Amino acid sequence: MPEPGWYPDPGGRSGHYRFWDGQHWGLSTTPDLPGQPPSDGGPPSPRRSRGTRWILAATAAAVVLVLVAVGALVLRERSRPTAAPTARPSASAPAGGTTPPARGGPVRPSASPSAVPSGEAGPTASPTPGSSPSAGSGPCLFGSPYSRQDYPRDGRVHGGNLSFPLPRGWVYPGRQTDSFTWAYDVGEADVQVQQQWYSAYAVGAVSVADGFEDPETAAELMMTCTLASPLYRHVTSRTDLTSSETTVDGYRAWTLRSEVRADDDRTTFEGDTVQVTVVDLDSPEALAFFWGCAPIGDAGLTEQLDEVADRLRVG
């Protein structure tokens, strides 16, 4: 497991660093490493004294004399006749060539996060089961859904400083939390509607540094991540029903609701109605979100999704 520390941002922000705590990436990035001089330059260097300048000049003169003497010796040696060189046997390679390191094995970063040696890499976002992320996988894999804040036990599900009422008969914590690989501080509840199919609601946070820059952009990006997540297999279509500016407790928000159809052998439903509501809580680092789904054609669960979304609350 890579050591905790600051590493170049895996999200690709040039000149920015993100903290790795040993298990998860931090929510925000910084252009300046703690303990290092600011990027805009530190205080000016002290002026050298006249004595120091004389010492430097004398040292430089001595170096020049040494270089002249060495050059004369080299020229003298080159003038001597030399024997023809004999071939040196090369070291034989092992049979079968060089054995590469085990694929997928951990790569240990440098102890100094600000200088990762060539050929080594800092920690990468943890993959979800069945996926093969790479450095270019995008923000859908940069989150840490199980990194939780402390919230009251008040009959509501909390995350990202948003909350919704826990429906009767629903399971909390739910069974879909690890699917929200792009999010932080996720509170998720769900109910089983078929043997391998669930209706689920979640609240949490997304990082501005990961590309979730404003509510509208974040809602679209979250929907894209949803379609690529383990929540759905073999998505065949997405039909947007609503995409508009809204409010939650007086805060600016954006709501995107879509019908997601999939050729998924885990259910007999066509797919789900999925709602994403992203809320700007005036934080420069993160946005809050609500995510909910109900099977297409299930009027009762679709109505419940409407009711829960209407009862979202900040805090």
XYZ file of C-alpha atoms in Angstrom:
315
model
C 0.000 0.000 0.000
C 1.503 3.391 -0.964
C 2.578 5.618 1.905
C 0.369 8.573 2.956
C 1.459 11.913 1.553
C 1.009 14.518 -1.170
C 1.182 13.314 -4.783
C 0.648 14.877 -8.227
C -3.115 15.151 -8.754
C -4.405 11.925 -10.400
C -7.177 14.046 -11.886
C -4.601 15.563 -14.230
C -4.520 19.150 -12.891
C -1.040 20.308 -13.841
C 0.977 21.682 -10.928
C -1.570 20.541 -8.316
C -1.205 17.979 -5.550
C -3.755 15.789 -3.741
C -3.320 14.101 -0.345
C -3.358 10.289 -0.133
C -4.142 9.068 3.429
C -3.091 5.482 2.753
C -6.544 4.362 1.550
C -8.368 7.275 -0.092
C -7.685 10.448 -2.065
C -8.476 13.759 -0.397
C -11.378 15.896 -1.564
C -9.355 18.965 -2.617
C -6.073 19.805 -4.338
C -3.419 22.452 -3.694
C -0.771 24.082 -5.919
C 1.684 24.338 -2.991
C 2.952 21.423 -0.920
C 2.780 21.990 2.860
C 6.216 22.842 4.194
C 7.476 24.003 0.775
C 7.971 27.652 -0.361
C 4.883 29.109 -2.105
C 4.719 28.757 -5.865
C 4.855 32.565 -6.293
C 8.337 32.653 -4.825
C 9.718 33.166 -1.325
C 11.698 36.022 0.214
C 14.755 37.287 -1.695
C 18.099 35.638 -0.989
C 20.477 37.607 1.263
C 23.208 39.570 -0.519
C 26.676 38.093 -0.361
C 29.370 40.025 1.477
C 32.535 41.279 -0.266
C 34.569 38.605 1.577
C 32.338 35.877 0.216
C 32.739 37.199 -3.329
C 36.564 37.097 -3.038
C 36.423 33.488 -1.821
C 34.198 32.475 -4.741
C 36.524 34.206 -7.231
C 39.606 32.451 -5.822
C 37.828 29.088 -5.926
C 36.838 29.605 -9.565
C 40.439 30.462 -10.512
C 41.733 27.300 -8.823
C 39.181 25.197 -10.708
C 40.335 26.684 -14.028
C 43.990 25.836 -13.264
C 43.062 22.243 -12.410
C 41.081 21.866 -15.650
C 44.052 23.176 -17.701
C 46.421 20.680 -16.044
C 44.027 17.775 -16.611
C 43.583 18.756 -20.259
C 47.359 18.733 -20.810
C 47.622 15.227 -19.348
C 44.791 13.964 -21.555
C 46.444 15.320 -24.701
C 49.745 13.722 -23.698
C 48.101 10.331 -23.178
C 46.286 10.535 -26.530
C 49.638 11.009 -28.329
C 50.871 7.598 -27.178
C 50.259 4.556 -29.451
C 47.626 2.197 -28.065
C 46.976 -1.462 -28.711
C 43.877 -2.512 -30.607
C 41.033 -3.123 -28.169
C 39.890 -6.667 -27.550
C 36.216 -7.536 -27.532
C 34.688 -7.960 -24.087
C 32.135 -10.704 -23.679
C 28.659 -9.305 -23.010
C 26.661 -10.437 -20.046
C 24.257 -13.140 -21.171
C 20.554 -12.510 -20.653
C 18.506 -15.014 -18.696
C 16.757 -17.675 -20.734
C 13.405 -16.451 -21.964
C 14.301 -12.774 -21.526
C 13.693 -10.470 -18.600
C 10.777 -11.419 -16.387
C 8.431 -8.423 -15.945
C 6.965 -7.604 -12.534
C 3.660 -9.237 -11.692
C 0.810 -7.466 -13.437
C -1.319 -5.435 -11.114
C 1.212 -5.565 -8.276
C 1.517 -2.515 -6.031
C 3.994 0.196 -6.948
C 5.565 1.879 -3.952
C 5.943 5.645 -4.350
C 8.980 7.654 -3.340
C 9.186 8.602 0.309
C 9.189 12.217 -0.864
C 5.760 12.922 -2.404
C 7.046 15.939 -4.307
C 9.528 13.876 -6.321
C 8.256 10.564 -7.694
C 11.106 8.791 -9.539
C 10.744 7.979 -13.223
C 9.213 4.549 -13.718
C 7.261 4.717 -10.465
C 3.831 6.148 -9.854
C 1.946 7.591 -6.953
C -1.172 5.861 -5.642
C -4.065 5.509 -8.051
C -7.781 5.518 -7.343
C -9.039 2.198 -6.036
C -10.924 0.247 -8.761
C -14.388 -1.171 -8.318
C -14.978 -4.893 -8.833
C -15.074 -5.805 -12.498
C -13.426 -2.610 -13.706
C -9.958 -1.960 -15.056
C -9.197 1.691 -14.348
C -6.159 3.446 -15.744
C -4.632 6.859 -15.256
C -7.034 8.226 -17.884
C -10.209 6.756 -16.426
C -11.567 10.185 -15.543
C -13.261 11.444 -12.385
C -15.643 8.468 -12.061
C -12.976 6.609 -10.041
C -11.500 9.393 -7.916
C -13.959 9.356 -5.016
C -14.025 7.790 -1.573
C -17.672 6.970 -0.755
C -16.901 5.458 2.654
C -15.014 8.543 3.923
C -17.774 9.729 6.244
C -18.463 12.750 8.442
C -20.292 12.532 11.772
C -24.057 13.008 11.531
C -26.959 12.738 13.985
C -29.135 9.639 14.150
C -32.439 11.321 13.521
C -34.307 9.049 11.122
C -32.743 10.753 8.117
C -29.931 9.611 5.815
C -27.070 12.138 5.751
C -24.161 12.784 3.396
C -22.421 15.792 1.872
C -24.368 18.001 4.334
C -27.665 16.955 2.722
C -30.262 14.548 4.111
C -33.494 12.772 3.191
C -36.042 10.859 5.301
C -35.400 7.105 5.515
C -38.444 5.350 3.998
C -40.096 2.646 6.089
C -38.789 -0.825 5.260
C -35.624 0.454 3.581
C -32.135 -0.737 4.576
C -29.577 1.764 5.883
C -26.636 1.643 5.387
C -27.528 0.277 1.987
C -25.879 -2.244 -0.303
C -24.980 0.042 -3.222
C -22.589 2.504 -1.545
C -19.451 1.132 -3.202
C -20.940 1.821 -6.659
C -20.589 5.593 -6.102
C -16.888 5.573 -6.923
C -16.884 9.252 -7.939
C -18.299 10.553 -4.630
C -17.326 11.245 -1.027
C -19.185 10.976 2.282
C -21.991 8.867 0.791
C -25.060 7.955 2.806
C -27.107 5.371 0.873
C -30.320 3.464 1.574
C -32.079 0.897 -0.605
C -34.853 -1.649 -0.840
C -34.825 -4.924 -2.774
C -37.459 -5.024 -5.521
C -36.287 -8.201 -7.284
C -33.721 -10.834 -6.339
C -30.815 -8.796 -7.735
C -32.431 -5.395 -8.252
C -32.783 -2.472 -5.863
C -34.364 0.921 -5.668
C -31.874 3.244 -3.966
C -31.369 6.799 -2.700
C -28.047 8.422 -1.813
C -26.637 11.754 -0.656
C -22.984 12.791 -0.631
C -20.393 15.177 -2.047
C -18.401 15.525 -5.266
C -15.120 17.414 -5.570
C -14.732 20.541 -7.674
C -11.102 19.502 -8.259
C -12.330 16.265 -9.892
C -14.217 18.198 -12.579
C -17.600 18.621 -10.839
C -17.314 22.384 -11.172
C -20.924 23.607 -11.009
C -24.348 22.010 -10.424
C -25.293 21.617 -14.094
C -21.910 20.202 -15.153
C -21.787 17.955 -12.092
C -25.289 16.563 -12.700
C -24.402 15.569 -16.266
C -21.075 14.080 -15.199
C -22.727 12.110 -12.390
C -25.269 10.668 -14.812
C -22.426 9.651 -17.134
C -20.625 7.979 -14.227
C -23.857 6.230 -13.230
C -24.213 4.612 -16.654
C -20.605 3.376 -16.463
C -20.911 2.057 -12.896
C -21.714 -1.454 -11.597
C -25.286 -0.248 -11.017
C -26.145 -1.058 -14.651
C -24.985 -3.577 -17.223
C -25.302 -3.209 -20.996
C -27.009 0.189 -21.060
C -28.954 0.559 -24.309
C -30.383 4.078 -24.038
C -30.781 7.178 -21.912
C -33.741 9.513 -22.282
C -33.630 12.805 -20.363
C -36.972 13.752 -18.826
C -35.903 16.843 -16.852
C -32.799 19.025 -16.853
C -33.363 22.340 -15.118
C -32.256 24.717 -12.394
C -33.935 24.117 -9.040
C -33.389 24.975 -5.365
C -32.947 22.944 -2.169
C -33.562 24.790 1.096
C -32.922 28.056 -0.729
C -29.613 26.925 -2.244
C -29.015 26.888 -5.994
C -29.269 23.394 -7.509
C -29.625 21.528 -10.791
C -31.866 18.499 -11.299
C -31.396 15.950 -14.076
C -33.866 13.068 -14.390
C -33.426 10.376 -17.040
C -34.821 7.010 -18.038
C -31.920 4.573 -18.238
C -32.682 1.381 -20.162
C -30.383 -1.612 -20.026
C -30.215 -5.192 -21.261
C -29.425 -6.334 -17.720
C -29.941 -10.006 -16.850
C -30.401 -9.149 -13.155
C -33.906 -7.788 -13.667
C -37.030 -8.052 -15.782
C -37.525 -4.273 -15.642
C -36.551 -2.209 -18.683
C -34.290 -0.133 -16.468
C -34.643 2.744 -14.001
C -35.774 6.307 -13.723
C -32.678 8.006 -12.275
C -32.627 11.449 -10.665
C -29.514 13.478 -9.862
C -29.841 16.759 -7.949
C -26.617 18.689 -7.317
C -26.635 21.522 -4.767
C -24.194 24.421 -4.408
C -23.747 24.961 -0.647
C -21.256 27.822 -1.154
C -18.213 25.602 -0.633
C -15.239 26.322 -2.937
C -14.141 22.671 -2.765
C -17.262 20.522 -3.136
C -20.887 20.254 -4.225
C -23.577 18.206 -2.492
C -25.837 15.778 -4.327
C -28.900 13.574 -4.101
C -29.134 10.457 -6.273
C -32.240 8.287 -6.563
C -33.691 5.583 -8.787
C -36.954 3.712 -9.273
C -37.746 0.890 -11.737
C -39.343 2.044 -14.973
C -43.025 1.136 -14.853
C -43.270 0.905 -11.040
C -45.663 3.756 -10.259
C -45.417 3.343 -6.475
C -41.628 3.581 -6.293
C -41.563 6.415 -8.840
C -44.029 8.383 -6.699
C -41.903 7.661 -3.624
C -38.816 8.971 -5.458
C -40.696 12.224 -6.102
C -41.677 12.521 -2.426
C -38.187 11.846 -1.072
C -36.582 14.288 -3.520
C -39.076 16.966 -2.458
C -38.103 16.424 1.201
C -34.372 16.958 0.727
C -32.885 19.177 3.404
C -29.543 20.870 4.020
C -27.864 19.500 7.133
